[in-house]
């Protein structure tokens, strides 16, 4: 039986009684209390003209041991607002990729599936074989979906067409987090340029910023994956991953600015302004939270939690944040896709255009302001309360499970009307995200497909990453760096360049 509001139930009862009165028989009314199926939903209503709930299912990721309560208040409100009979299949994030692959291969798909990487070969092949609906032409017909960002839509496109409803994320999220108390102790301001940043790092290492009388501090915390690399390259004036140069696709590492940025990193390494073991460190943020390092470049979302954790070590610690460090090309930020996965709609389960529109209506409705906030924050008075203007999460295990321990947010689409709760660093984060958006540099080949890259990309990326790390550590020179670039080209890079260039030209004749 479908869960409905008292008001809807009253109207339904009234319509049945009226029909009975007019026709003199209950059998003739044609009403049904059962939930609608895909085939008889959407415009096909119950007696009295009321639409039946549309029966649909979604497969998506879970990051918590207990999944969202299918009988809880959040699920109830979600179904009522979207007029759906909704089934959610939660798959642990650690096994999601394998589960999705097997599900697509089986052809037994739900009404919508979350695809975290639409460039996976089996997703691309499924799209090209006609398995999924192209949704791009329909978006303009929905008040919320019509507001979707063109950059983000392009990032999830396949062969220039949109086959999914993306989950919105801020376009450019990285910046610099610094120990504000260390800045004060060494008499420095928050840096605004790369040169100022270098001087701050020197002071953090050489001027005893923690005032413990020992030379034991690190300037910039780094890690194996070079967390700061992408941003520092863009701040130096370089591209994000790829650029269009002389009419052809060109990878970032072919840019002279890539070498300039490596030299900057090597300077930091040689002067011991970064942790010398960065190549084997898996989580550089721990150097910040343990009060060993004074700067971190990464997602600005880390700032508030970083301050909370470092205060467990140094109660008076403070974190300051800035979004960019101006370099030779001025202020620029490293842009991403503007999304984190998309919901794709299979034709094997959603067989008609009428049913497609019902699925799109669901995603449009969950993008209403109150739905955005419910999925991200929960229901006020149940999952949280506001005390002294602060968000206070419930400790009631049952209510947390009702919220999926936060997994409800995995259903979210647009996030542009979410109320931000938190302290000054949380609000500053959002302000800096917005500033970054205005100066973001993006990869023009982000959505394009290269068969060679799909097959050999990881192997080829490793050639460049290994050479970059060795150059920074002084293990190879510029000649060896040029040899690594040549090897990348020979082992498949030339094919990738050709394939990306052709795909770009096909979409931009």
C-alpha positions as semicolon CSV with decimal commas, in nm:
position;residue;x (nm);y (nm);z (nm)
1;X;0,000;0,000;0,000
2;X;0,124;0,349;-0,083
3;X;0,195;0,594;0,198
4;X;-0,002;0,918;0,145
5;X;-0,083;1,229;0,339
6;X;-0,410;1,257;0,528
7;X;-0,526;1,521;0,284
8;X;-0,461;1,302;-0,018
9;X;-0,635;1,010;0,153
10;X;-0,939;1,228;0,229
11;X;-0,967;1,340;-0,133
12;X;-0,929;0,985;-0,257
13;X;-1,204;0,865;-0,022
14;X;-1,428;1,149;-0,130
15;X;-1,377;1,066;-0,497
16;X;-1,466;0,702;-0,436
17;X;-1,781;0,791;-0,242
18;X;-1,890;1,035;-0,512
19;X;-1,835;0,775;-0,784
20;X;-2,029;0,514;-0,588
21;X;-2,315;0,758;-0,546
22;X;-2,325;0,848;-0,914
23;X;-2,292;0,499;-1,060
24;X;-2,463;0,302;-0,786
25;X;-2,196;0,038;-0,771
26;X;-1,847;0,014;-0,623
27;X;-1,726;-0,217;-0,899
28;X;-1,784;0,047;-1,163
29;X;-1,565;0,309;-1,000
30;X;-1,238;0,157;-1,131
31;X;-1,044;0,285;-0,827
32;X;-0,745;0,099;-0,686
33;X;-0,556;0,125;-0,363
34;X;-0,251;-0,057;-0,501
35;X;0,065;0,130;-0,600
36;X;0,098;0,198;-0,972
37;X;0,343;0,008;-1,189
38;X;0,568;0,165;-1,447
39;X;0,321;0,082;-1,721
40;X;0,018;0,244;-1,560
41;X;0,172;0,540;-1,381
42;X;0,233;0,906;-1,454
43;X;-0,070;1,042;-1,640
44;X;-0,285;0,737;-1,572
45;X;-0,468;0,834;-1,255
46;X;-0,697;0,688;-0,998
47;X;-1,068;0,755;-0,976
48;X;-1,138;1,125;-0,946
49;X;-0,834;1,214;-1,164
50;X;-0,568;1,171;-0,896
51;X;-0,242;1,039;-1,035
52;X;-0,121;0,709;-0,901
53;X;0,227;0,698;-0,752
54;X;0,481;0,613;-1,020
55;X;0,660;0,289;-0,941
56;X;1,035;0,329;-0,986
57;X;1,363;0,198;-0,851
58;X;1,715;0,338;-0,818
59;X;2,053;0,173;-0,755
60;X;2,311;0,393;-0,583
61;X;2,605;0,395;-0,343
62;X;2,604;0,365;0,034
63;X;2,889;0,480;0,254
64;X;2,747;0,356;0,584
65;X;2,682;0,015;0,741
66;X;2,308;0,078;0,786
67;X;2,106;0,185;0,484
68;X;1,830;0,445;0,478
69;X;1,508;0,326;0,646
70;X;1,257;0,246;0,371
71;X;0,971;0,310;0,615
72;X;1,113;0,624;0,777
73;X;0,985;0,978;0,765
74;X;1,243;1,094;0,509
75;X;1,144;0,819;0,267
76;X;0,778;0,895;0,330
77;X;0,820;1,264;0,248
78;X;1,033;1,181;-0,054
79;X;0,763;0,954;-0,198
80;X;0,483;1,198;-0,124
81;X;0,657;1,496;-0,282
82;X;0,756;1,305;-0,594
83;X;0,437;1,093;-0,607
84;X;0,640;0,774;-0,639
85;X;0,641;0,422;-0,505
86;X;1,017;0,419;-0,464
87;X;1,255;0,128;-0,417
88;X;1,617;0,209;-0,336
89;X;1,891;-0,049;-0,378
90;X;2,193;0,059;-0,176
91;X;2,529;-0,091;-0,272
92;X;2,841;-0,042;-0,056
93;X;3,075;0,208;-0,222
94;X;3,364;-0,041;-0,201
95;X;3,184;-0,286;-0,433
96;X;2,973;-0,046;-0,637
97;X;3,180;-0,044;-0,956
98;X;3,175;-0,424;-0,980
99;X;2,803;-0,438;-0,900
100;X;2,721;-0,177;-1,164
101;X;2,923;-0,363;-1,427
102;X;2,743;-0,690;-1,351
103;X;2,403;-0,521;-1,347
104;X;2,457;-0,353;-1,683
105;X;2,582;-0,680;-1,831
106;X;2,272;-0,863;-1,708
107;X;2,032;-0,613;-1,866
108;X;1,816;-0,634;-1,550
109;X;1,834;-0,267;-1,455
110;X;1,630;-0,045;-1,224
111;X;1,460;0,275;-1,341
112;X;1,781;0,471;-1,279
113;X;2,138;0,376;-1,193
114;X;2,410;0,593;-1,048
115;X;2,713;0,598;-1,279
116;X;3,021;0,750;-1,116
117;X;3,234;0,745;-1,433
118;X;3,045;0,764;-1,761
119;X;3,367;0,710;-1,958
120;X;3,406;0,349;-1,850
121;X;3,416;0,143;-2,171
122;X;3,113;-0,071;-2,084
123;X;2,906;0,242;-2,012
124;X;3,013;0,406;-2,338
125;X;2,939;0,087;-2,532
126;X;2,600;0,052;-2,363
127;X;2,511;0,409;-2,456
128;X;2,621;0,362;-2,815
129;X;2,416;0,042;-2,839
130;X;2,104;0,233;-2,733
131;X;2,063;0,099;-2,379
132;X;2,016;0,440;-2,212
133;X;1,785;0,733;-2,281
134;X;1,930;1,057;-2,411
135;X;1,783;1,308;-2,164
136;X;1,938;1,633;-2,284
137;X;1,644;1,747;-2,502
138;X;1,398;1,699;-2,214
139;X;1,572;1,906;-1,945
140;X;1,430;2,239;-2,063
141;X;1,079;2,119;-1,974
142;X;1,148;2,096;-1,599
143;X;1,180;2,401;-1,371
144;X;1,480;2,268;-1,178
145;X;1,654;2,048;-1,433
146;X;1,643;2,334;-1,683
147;X;1,880;2,525;-1,450
148;X;2,157;2,266;-1,482
149;X;2,504;2,402;-1,556
150;X;2,629;2,366;-1,914
151;X;2,985;2,290;-1,804
152;X;2,867;2,007;-1,580
153;X;2,631;1,875;-1,848
154;X;2,916;1,875;-2,098
155;X;3,139;1,689;-1,853
156;X;2,898;1,394;-1,835
157;X;2,814;1,387;-2,205
158;X;2,902;1,099;-2,435
159;X;2,961;1,176;-2,801
160;X;2,824;1,524;-2,740
161;X;2,491;1,408;-2,596
162;X;2,364;1,403;-2,237
163;X;2,252;1,064;-2,106
164;X;2,235;1,137;-1,736
165;X;2,116;1,365;-1,456
166;X;2,431;1,479;-1,281
167;X;2,474;1,526;-0,906
168;X;2,593;1,883;-0,864
169;X;2,920;1,971;-0,695
170;X;3,110;2,300;-0,683
171;X;3,310;2,356;-0,999
172;X;3,645;2,451;-0,841
173;X;3,694;2,337;-0,483
174;X;4,065;2,366;-0,407
175;X;4,253;2,633;-0,219
176;X;4,511;2,685;0,056
177;X;4,462;2,610;0,425
178;X;4,718;2,762;0,664
179;X;4,785;2,776;1,035
180;X;4,667;3,128;1,119
181;X;4,837;3,118;1,460
182;X;5,166;3,027;1,291
183;X;5,125;3,319;1,049
184;X;5,080;3,550;1,346
185;X;5,383;3,405;1,524
186;X;5,612;3,468;1,225
187;X;5,460;3,804;1,138
188;X;5,314;3,704;0,801
189;X;4,979;3,770;0,633
190;X;4,773;3,520;0,438
191;X;4,962;3,490;0,106
192;X;4,797;3,606;-0,215
193;X;5,071;3,517;-0,466
194;X;5,304;3,224;-0,526
195;X;5,601;3,434;-0,420
196;X;5,434;3,527;-0,092
197;X;5,343;3,161;-0,037
198;X;5,707;3,061;-0,077
199;X;5,811;3,320;0,183
200;X;5,544;3,192;0,424
201;X;5,668;2,834;0,385
202;X;6,025;2,946;0,456
203;X;5,910;3,121;0,772
204;X;5,710;2,816;0,881
205;X;6,026;2,604;0,860
206;X;6,294;2,846;0,979
207;X;6,128;3,078;1,232
208;X;5,989;2,837;1,493
209;X;5,619;2,910;1,423
210;X;5,496;2,680;1,702
211;X;5,732;2,844;1,953
212;X;5,861;2,518;2,098
213;X;6,228;2,607;2,053
214;X;6,292;2,323;1,808
215;X;6,343;2,316;1,430
216;X;6,075;2,052;1,374
217;X;5,808;2,213;1,156
218;X;5,712;2,154;0,791
219;X;5,594;2,422;0,553
220;X;5,368;2,253;0,297
221;X;5,228;1,910;0,379
222;X;5,238;1,681;0,077
223;X;5,153;1,323;-0,005
224;X;5,201;1,042;-0,254
225;X;4,933;1,165;-0,494
226;X;5,071;1,523;-0,494
227;X;4,752;1,679;-0,360
228;X;4,866;2,031;-0,443
229;X;5,004;1,957;-0,789
230;X;4,698;2,034;-1,004
231;X;4,634;2,367;-0,835
232;X;4,996;2,477;-0,834
233;X;5,023;2,399;-1,204
234;X;4,718;2,616;-1,280
235;X;4,841;2,893;-1,052
236;X;5,167;2,894;-1,247
237;X;4,959;2,943;-1,565
238;X;4,934;2,582;-1,682
239;X;4,633;2,387;-1,812
240;X;4,398;2,151;-1,629
241;X;4,493;1,803;-1,753
242;X;4,462;1,889;-2,126
243;X;4,448;2,197;-2,347
244;X;4,377;2,282;-2,710
245;X;4,704;2,399;-2,862
246;X;4,763;2,477;-3,228
247;X;4,439;2,301;-3,315
248;X;4,534;1,976;-3,140
249;X;4,480;1,816;-2,803
250;X;4,785;1,861;-2,584
251;X;4,838;1,701;-2,240
252;X;4,936;1,927;-1,952
253;X;5,278;1,765;-1,914
254;X;5,377;1,881;-2,262
255;X;5,340;2,244;-2,155
256;X;5,663;2,430;-2,062
257;X;5,474;2,551;-1,755
258;X;5,460;2,193;-1,631
259;X;5,839;2,192;-1,609
260;X;5,835;2,535;-1,440
261;X;5,598;2,398;-1,177
262;X;5,819;2,094;-1,122
263;X;6,114;2,328;-1,067
264;X;5,910;2,519;-0,810
265;X;5,833;2,193;-0,630
266;X;6,198;2,089;-0,649
267;X;6,295;2,419;-0,489
268;X;6,056;2,348;-0,201
269;X;6,199;1,997;-0,171
270;X;6,565;2,106;-0,185
271;X;6,505;2,371;0,081
272;X;6,311;2,118;0,293
273;X;5,995;2,329;0,288
274;X;5,781;2,019;0,223
275;X;5,800;1,682;0,394
276;X;6,080;1,490;0,225
277;X;5,895;1,160;0,251
278;X;5,597;1,288;0,050
279;X;5,636;1,012;-0,211
280;X;5,534;0,746;0,043
281;X;5,288;0,946;0,258
282;X;4,928;0,842;0,192
283;X;4,749;1,114;0,390
284;X;4,932;1,444;0,411
285;X;4,646;1,609;0,601
286;X;4,762;1,422;0,912
287;X;5,071;1,642;0,914
288;X;4,838;1,939;0,953
289;X;4,608;1,786;1,214
290;X;4,905;1,668;1,420
291;X;5,045;2,025;1,416
292;X;5,358;1,931;1,226
293;X;5,289;2,131;0,907
294;X;5,156;2,480;0,844
295;X;5,001;2,462;0,497
296;X;4,785;2,227;0,294
297;X;4,654;2,267;-0,061
298;X;4,337;2,075;-0,136
299;X;3,961;2,081;-0,108
300;X;3,856;2,378;0,104
301;X;3,589;2,157;0,254
302;X;3,870;2,015;0,470
303;X;3,927;2,344;0,653
304;X;3,666;2,327;0,930
305;X;3,740;1,965;1,017
306;X;4,113;2,033;1,004
307;X;4,077;2,312;1,259
308;X;3,862;2,094;1,485
309;X;4,117;1,812;1,477
310;X;4,432;2,021;1,521
311;X;4,275;2,185;1,825
312;X;4,282;1,844;1,993
313;X;4,660;1,884;1,983
314;X;4,691;2,263;2,015
315;X;4,372;2,413;2,167
316;X;4,459;2,764;2,042
317;X;4,523;2,658;1,681
318;X;4,343;2,841;1,401
319;X;4,305;2,767;1,031
320;X;4,297;3,043;0,768
321;X;4,195;2,982;0,406
322;X;4,238;3,144;0,067
323;X;4,121;3,021;-0,271
324;X;4,407;3,106;-0,510
325;X;4,770;3,209;-0,529
326;X;4,821;3,450;-0,818
327;X;5,102;3,362;-1,056
328;X;5,231;3,476;-1,397
329;X;4,883;3,451;-1,551
330;X;4,701;3,616;-1,261
331;X;4,427;3,452;-1,056
332;X;4,313;3,114;-1,189
333;X;4,154;2,811;-1,025
334;X;4,164;2,446;-1,127
335;X;3,815;2,354;-1,239
336;X;3,669;2,007;-1,224
337;X;3,354;1,858;-1,373
338;X;3,099;2,037;-1,153
339;X;2,944;1,700;-1,073
340;X;2,997;1,371;-0,893
341;X;2,835;1,096;-1,092
342;X;2,504;1,096;-1,276
343;X;2,182;0,898;-1,277
344;X;2,129;0,722;-1,609
345;X;1,793;0,586;-1,720
346;X;1,787;0,248;-1,901
347;X;1,545;0,181;-2,184
348;X;1,524;-0,181;-2,073
349;X;1,323;-0,083;-1,765
350;X;1,186;0,260;-1,861
351;X;1,028;0,161;-2,190
352;X;0,819;0,461;-2,292
353;X;0,868;0,835;-2,322
354;X;0,581;0,878;-2,076
355;X;0,769;0,677;-1,813
356;X;1,094;0,860;-1,892
357;X;0,918;1,187;-1,814
358;X;0,796;1,042;-1,484
359;X;1,154;0,951;-1,385
360;X;1,276;1,297;-1,484
361;X;0,993;1,447;-1,279
362;X;1,126;1,260;-0,975
363;X;1,472;1,412;-1,016
364;X;1,320;1,755;-1,078
365;X;1,112;1,737;-0,760
366;X;1,404;1,629;-0,540
367;X;1,576;1,947;-0,660
368;X;1,312;2,170;-0,497
369;X;1,460;2,382;-0,220
370;X;1,304;2,195;0,072
371;X;1,395;1,857;-0,078
372;X;1,757;1,965;-0,137
373;X;1,787;2,060;0,228
374;X;1,611;1,751;0,360
375;X;1,838;1,516;0,167
376;X;2,154;1,694;0,282
377;X;2,065;1,796;0,638
378;X;1,769;1,581;0,738
379;X;1,446;1,703;0,897
380;X;1,468;1,975;1,161
381;X;1,343;1,839;1,491
382;X;1,430;1,484;1,390
383;X;1,780;1,455;1,244
384;X;1,893;1,793;1,374
385;X;1,810;2,103;1,575
386;X;1,941;2,458;1,553
387;X;2,094;2,576;1,879
388;X;2,257;2,920;1,896
389;X;2,254;2,930;1,515
390;X;2,450;2,604;1,503
391;X;2,349;2,272;1,342
392;X;2,327;2,003;1,610
393;X;2,286;1,647;1,480
394;X;2,070;1,404;1,671
395;X;2,231;1,118;1,858
396;X;1,921;0,898;1,825
397;X;2,040;0,590;1,628
398;X;1,692;0,525;1,486
399;X;1,662;0,876;1,344
400;X;2,013;0,858;1,202
401;X;1,929;0,533;1,024
402;X;1,613;0,701;0,892
403;X;1,855;0,947;0,729
404;X;2,081;0,666;0,608
405;X;2,350;0,805;0,840
406;X;2,378;1,081;0,580
407;X;2,345;0,861;0,271
408;X;2,018;1,037;0,184
409;X;2,236;1,305;0,024
410;X;2,339;1,051;-0,241
411;X;1,996;1,107;-0,396
412;X;2,054;1,480;-0,432
413;X;2,076;1,645;-0,774
414;X;2,103;2,025;-0,758
415;X;2,257;2,179;-0,445
416;X;2,222;2,549;-0,522
417;X;1,955;2,619;-0,258
418;X;2,104;2,434;0,036
419;X;2,121;2,625;0,364
420;X;2,477;2,613;0,497
421;X;2,516;2,531;0,864
422;X;2,843;2,559;1,048
423;X;3,103;2,799;1,174
424;X;3,297;3,074;0,998
425;X;3,521;2,837;0,801
426;X;3,221;2,656;0,652
427;X;3,072;2,984;0,530
428;X;3,412;3,101;0,407
429;X;3,445;2,775;0,213
430;X;3,125;2,850;0,021
431;X;3,236;3,208;-0,044
432;X;3,570;3,086;-0,183
433;X;3,400;2,818;-0,394
434;X;3,195;3,092;-0,558
435;X;3,506;3,302;-0,622
436;X;3,682;3,003;-0,774
437;X;3,390;2,939;-1,008
438;X;3,441;3,279;-1,172
439;X;3,808;3,212;-1,255
440;X;3,798;2,837;-1,318
441;X;4,009;2,679;-1,591
442;X;3,861;2,354;-1,722
443;X;3,969;2,068;-1,943
444;X;3,811;2,110;-2,291
445;X;3,848;1,735;-2,354
446;X;3,690;1,625;-2,024
447;X;3,393;1,444;-2,176
448;X;3,564;1,306;-2,485
449;X;3,649;0,942;-2,538
450;X;3,987;0,804;-2,637
451;X;3,988;0,425;-2,677
452;X;4,362;0,418;-2,618
453;X;4,330;0,616;-2,297
454;X;4,048;0,390;-2,178
455;X;4,277;0,091;-2,235
456;X;4,618;0,225;-2,133
457;X;4,556;0,554;-1,949
458;X;4,659;0,435;-1,603
459;X;4,981;0,286;-1,736
460;X;5,069;0,600;-1,930
461;X;4,979;0,834;-1,644
462;X;5,222;0,645;-1,423
463;X;5,511;0,718;-1,661
464;X;5,457;1,091;-1,609
465;X;5,378;1,077;-1,237
466;X;5,686;0,869;-1,159
467;X;5,910;1,099;-1,362
468;X;5,764;1,408;-1,196
469;X;5,829;1,272;-0,847
470;X;6,183;1,166;-0,939
471;X;6,254;1,510;-1,086
472;X;6,133;1,685;-0,770
473;X;6,351;1,455;-0,558
474;X;6,656;1,517;-0,779
475;X;6,677;1,158;-0,904
476;X;6,647;1,258;-1,272
477;X;6,738;1,570;-1,469
478;X;6,564;1,760;-1,750
479;X;6,701;1,525;-2,016
480;X;6,547;1,227;-1,837
481;X;6,220;1,417;-1,802
482;X;6,218;1,473;-2,180
483;X;6,285;1,101;-2,225
484;X;5,981;1,018;-2,008
485;X;5,763;1,244;-2,222
486;X;5,894;1,074;-2,535
487;X;5,818;0,732;-2,388
488;X;5,462;0,847;-2,308
489;X;5,413;0,948;-2,670
490;X;5,565;0,626;-2,808
491;X;5,371;0,392;-2,577
492;X;5,032;0,531;-2,674
493;X;5,028;0,903;-2,609
494;X;5,039;0,992;-2,978
495;X;4,727;0,783;-3,035
496;X;4,549;0,952;-2,745
497;X;4,631;1,296;-2,884
498;X;4,497;1,196;-3,225
499;X;4,179;1,041;-3,080
500;X;4,101;1,338;-2,856
501;X;4,169;1,581;-3,140
502;X;3,941;1,390;-3,377
503;X;3,664;1,366;-3,116
504;X;3,692;1,738;-3,047
505;X;3,680;1,828;-3,417
506;X;3,380;1,603;-3,470
507;X;3,187;1,803;-3,209
508;X;3,328;2,139;-3,318
509;X;3,331;2,130;-3,700
